[in-house]
Amino acid sequence: MTQHLRAIYEDGVFRPLEPICLKDHQEVTLVLEITESLQGNEAESLPIWEFAAELARDVPVEEWSNLPSDGATELDHYLYGSKKTR
């Protein structure tokens, strides 16, 4: 089984940021993807696609399925509340 979770490493221990269903002393294999937090002007120096990817990393996987599938064609509806065109 594969499960993605975000964690913080402090004092030699990984601390999950969300609840996790594991038994005490259950062995797991960790594959680390290190996310760098953007501070100050660092965000301004990134290309927009890298900045968007950095923001997207913080969105829980299950939330992506809640996005509308017609977001591009109905942009005015979702941004301004206008009637849908289709």
Tab-separated table of C-alpha atoms in Angstrom:
chain	number	residue	atom	x	y	z
A	1	MET	CA	0.000	0.000	0.000
A	2	THR	CA	1.224	3.503	-0.796
A	3	GLN	CA	0.246	6.541	1.232
A	4	HIS	CA	1.483	10.104	0.822
A	5	LEU	CA	1.852	12.237	3.886
A	6	ARG	CA	3.590	15.451	4.740
A	7	ALA	CA	5.884	15.539	7.750
A	8	ILE	CA	8.353	17.776	9.511
A	9	TYR	CA	11.733	16.477	10.587
A	10	GLU	CA	12.760	17.729	14.023
A	11	ASP	CA	15.055	16.381	16.709
A	12	GLY	CA	15.777	13.235	14.684
A	13	VAL	CA	12.108	12.285	14.228
A	14	PHE	CA	9.639	12.673	11.346
A	15	ARG	CA	6.429	14.252	12.701
A	16	PRO	CA	3.385	13.770	10.411
A	17	LEU	CA	1.339	16.891	9.667
A	18	GLU	CA	-1.871	14.870	9.221
A	19	PRO	CA	-3.296	11.884	11.110
A	20	ILE	CA	-1.936	8.541	9.882
A	21	CYS	CA	-3.258	5.003	10.345
A	22	LEU	CA	-0.287	2.880	11.393
A	23	LYS	CA	0.200	0.449	14.232
A	24	ASP	CA	2.885	1.239	16.797
A	25	HIS	CA	6.273	-0.097	15.697
A	26	GLN	CA	4.983	-0.845	12.165
A	27	GLU	CA	7.890	-0.738	9.742
A	28	VAL	CA	7.570	1.501	6.693
A	29	THR	CA	9.861	2.618	3.886
A	30	LEU	CA	10.206	6.372	3.471
A	31	VAL	CA	10.850	7.994	0.104
A	32	LEU	CA	11.710	11.632	0.777
A	33	GLU	CA	10.759	14.542	-1.453
A	34	ILE	CA	12.219	17.604	0.184
A	35	THR	CA	10.094	20.721	-0.238
A	36	GLU	CA	11.787	24.034	0.141
A	37	SER	CA	9.651	26.769	1.608
A	38	LEU	CA	9.669	29.989	-0.321
A	39	GLN	CA	10.693	32.993	1.708
A	40	GLY	CA	11.001	36.651	0.843
A	41	ASN	CA	11.943	37.356	-2.753
A	42	GLU	CA	12.703	33.701	-3.552
A	43	ALA	CA	9.161	33.266	-4.927
A	44	GLU	CA	9.600	36.287	-7.198
A	45	SER	CA	12.713	34.790	-8.795
A	46	LEU	CA	11.042	31.481	-9.754
A	47	PRO	CA	9.439	30.931	-13.160
A	48	ILE	CA	5.644	30.915	-12.793
A	49	TRP	CA	5.354	27.176	-13.511
A	50	GLU	CA	7.803	26.344	-10.702
A	51	PHE	CA	5.992	28.697	-8.332
A	52	ALA	CA	2.654	27.025	-9.217
A	53	ALA	CA	4.197	23.571	-8.708
A	54	GLU	CA	5.497	24.651	-5.294
A	55	LEU	CA	2.018	25.797	-4.273
A	56	ALA	CA	0.385	22.644	-5.662
A	57	ARG	CA	2.616	20.411	-3.511
A	58	ASP	CA	0.807	21.636	-0.409
A	59	VAL	CA	-2.642	20.615	-1.710
A	60	PRO	CA	-3.751	17.232	-0.338
A	61	VAL	CA	-4.152	14.633	-3.104
A	62	GLU	CA	-7.847	14.057	-2.353
A	63	GLU	CA	-8.626	17.763	-2.906
A	64	TRP	CA	-7.642	17.654	-6.589
A	65	SER	CA	-10.726	15.528	-7.359
A	66	ASN	CA	-12.955	18.336	-6.010
A	67	LEU	CA	-11.903	20.770	-8.740
A	68	PRO	CA	-14.432	21.427	-11.513
A	69	SER	CA	-13.672	19.735	-14.819
A	70	ASP	CA	-14.905	22.781	-16.781
A	71	GLY	CA	-12.748	25.340	-14.979
A	72	ALA	CA	-11.057	26.672	-18.112
A	73	THR	CA	-14.221	27.082	-20.195
A	74	GLU	CA	-16.294	28.470	-17.303
A	75	LEU	CA	-13.655	30.703	-15.740
A	76	ASP	CA	-15.991	33.721	-15.394
A	77	HIS	CA	-18.553	31.576	-13.599
A	78	TYR	CA	-16.056	30.343	-11.012
A	79	LEU	CA	-14.302	33.691	-10.550
A	80	TYR	CA	-17.205	36.137	-10.764
A	81	GLY	CA	-20.364	34.047	-10.363
A	82	SER	CA	-21.687	34.744	-13.848
A	83	LYS	CA	-23.986	32.227	-15.555
A	84	LYS	CA	-22.371	29.193	-17.110
A	85	THR	CA	-22.109	29.391	-20.890
A	86	ARG	CA	-22.700	25.683	-21.474
